[in-house]
C-alpha positions as a printed NumPy array, in Angstrom:
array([[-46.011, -39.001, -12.113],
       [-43.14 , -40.16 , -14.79 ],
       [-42.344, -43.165, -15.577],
       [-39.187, -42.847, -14.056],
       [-41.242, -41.953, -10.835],
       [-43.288, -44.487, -10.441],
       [-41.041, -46.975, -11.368],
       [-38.524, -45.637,  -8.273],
       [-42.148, -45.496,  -5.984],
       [-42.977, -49.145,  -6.79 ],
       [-39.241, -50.631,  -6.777],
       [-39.247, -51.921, -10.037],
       [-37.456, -50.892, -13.638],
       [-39.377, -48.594, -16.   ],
       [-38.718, -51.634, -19.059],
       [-40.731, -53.658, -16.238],
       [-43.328, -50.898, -16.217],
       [-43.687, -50.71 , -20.025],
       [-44.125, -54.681, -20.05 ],
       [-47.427, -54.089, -17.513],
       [-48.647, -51.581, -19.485],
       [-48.33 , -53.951, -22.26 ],
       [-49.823, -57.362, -20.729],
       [-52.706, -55.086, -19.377],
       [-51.289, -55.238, -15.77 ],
       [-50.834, -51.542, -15.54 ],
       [-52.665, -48.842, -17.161],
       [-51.172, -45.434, -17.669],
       [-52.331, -42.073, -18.915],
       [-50.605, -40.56 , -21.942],
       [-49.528, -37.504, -22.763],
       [-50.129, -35.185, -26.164],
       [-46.258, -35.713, -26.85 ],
       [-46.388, -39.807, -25.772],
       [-45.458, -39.812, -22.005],
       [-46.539, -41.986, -19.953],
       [-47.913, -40.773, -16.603],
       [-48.936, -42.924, -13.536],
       [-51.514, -42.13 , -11.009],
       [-49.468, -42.935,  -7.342],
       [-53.484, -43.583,  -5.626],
       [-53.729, -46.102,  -8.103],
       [-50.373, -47.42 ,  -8.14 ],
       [-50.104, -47.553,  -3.683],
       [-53.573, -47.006,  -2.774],
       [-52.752, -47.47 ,   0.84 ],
       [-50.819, -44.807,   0.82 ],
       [-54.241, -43.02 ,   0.373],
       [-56.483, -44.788,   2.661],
       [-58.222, -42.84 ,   5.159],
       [-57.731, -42.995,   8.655],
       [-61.437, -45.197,   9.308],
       [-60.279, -47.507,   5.972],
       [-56.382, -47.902,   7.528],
       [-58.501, -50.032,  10.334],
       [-60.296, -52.195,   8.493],
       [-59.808, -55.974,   8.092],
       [-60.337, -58.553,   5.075],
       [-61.182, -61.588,   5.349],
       [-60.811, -64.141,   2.725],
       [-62.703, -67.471,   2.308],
       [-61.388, -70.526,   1.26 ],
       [-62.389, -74.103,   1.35 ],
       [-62.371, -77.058,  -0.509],
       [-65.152, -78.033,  -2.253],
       [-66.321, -81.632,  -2.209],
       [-65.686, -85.425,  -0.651],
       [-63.442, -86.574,  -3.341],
       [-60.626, -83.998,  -2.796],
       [-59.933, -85.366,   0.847],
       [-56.679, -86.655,  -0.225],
       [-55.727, -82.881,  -2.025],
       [-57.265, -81.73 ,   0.589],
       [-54.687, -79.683,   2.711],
       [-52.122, -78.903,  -0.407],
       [-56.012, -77.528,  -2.225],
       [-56.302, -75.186,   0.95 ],
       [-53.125, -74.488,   1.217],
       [-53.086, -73.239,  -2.39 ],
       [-56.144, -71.314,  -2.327],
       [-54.791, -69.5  ,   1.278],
       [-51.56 , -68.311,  -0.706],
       [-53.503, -67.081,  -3.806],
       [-55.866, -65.14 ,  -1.411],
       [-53.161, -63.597,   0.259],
       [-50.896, -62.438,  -2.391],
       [-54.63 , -61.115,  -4.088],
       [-55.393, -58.859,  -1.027],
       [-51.799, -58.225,  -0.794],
       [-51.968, -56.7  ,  -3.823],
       [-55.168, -54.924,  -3.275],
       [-53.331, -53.123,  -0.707],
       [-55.995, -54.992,   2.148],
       [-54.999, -56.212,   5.929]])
């Protein structure tokens, strides 16, 4: 799809797009004449999930990891549950 596309199908500007491609976030296929072209499976992979994957469940891990971070040790957890989420959330997991 366009850039134009994908930037509609993700909810984000295309001048954001171009800045992921840049950074490395986001790859995207180019054209002889210098479009840019997006793969949507890649982009919203659960939009392409099969029926058997659409059930599945992650589960992350998290813990802390020795005696001297008892008094870090909720905010630690706490940190590593939100950076967990927001990875799987991005992977497109449950």
């Amino acid at each position: 799809m366009s850039i134009g596309e994908a930037a509609k199908a993700l909810g984000v500007s295309i001048t954001t797009l171009r800045r992921w491609e840049a950074s490395g976030k986001l790859v995207a296929e180019h054209t002889a004449g210098g479009h840019r072209r997006y793969d949507l499976a890649k982009l919203k992979p659960e939009l392409f999930r099969s029926e058997a994957e659409a059930c599945r469940r992650t589960v992350a891990y998290a813990r802390v990891s020795s005696h001297d971070q008892k008094d870090d040790q909720k905010d630690d957890l706490e940190r590593q549950k939100q950076v967990l989420e927001l990875y799987c959330a991005r992977q497109g997991w449950t």
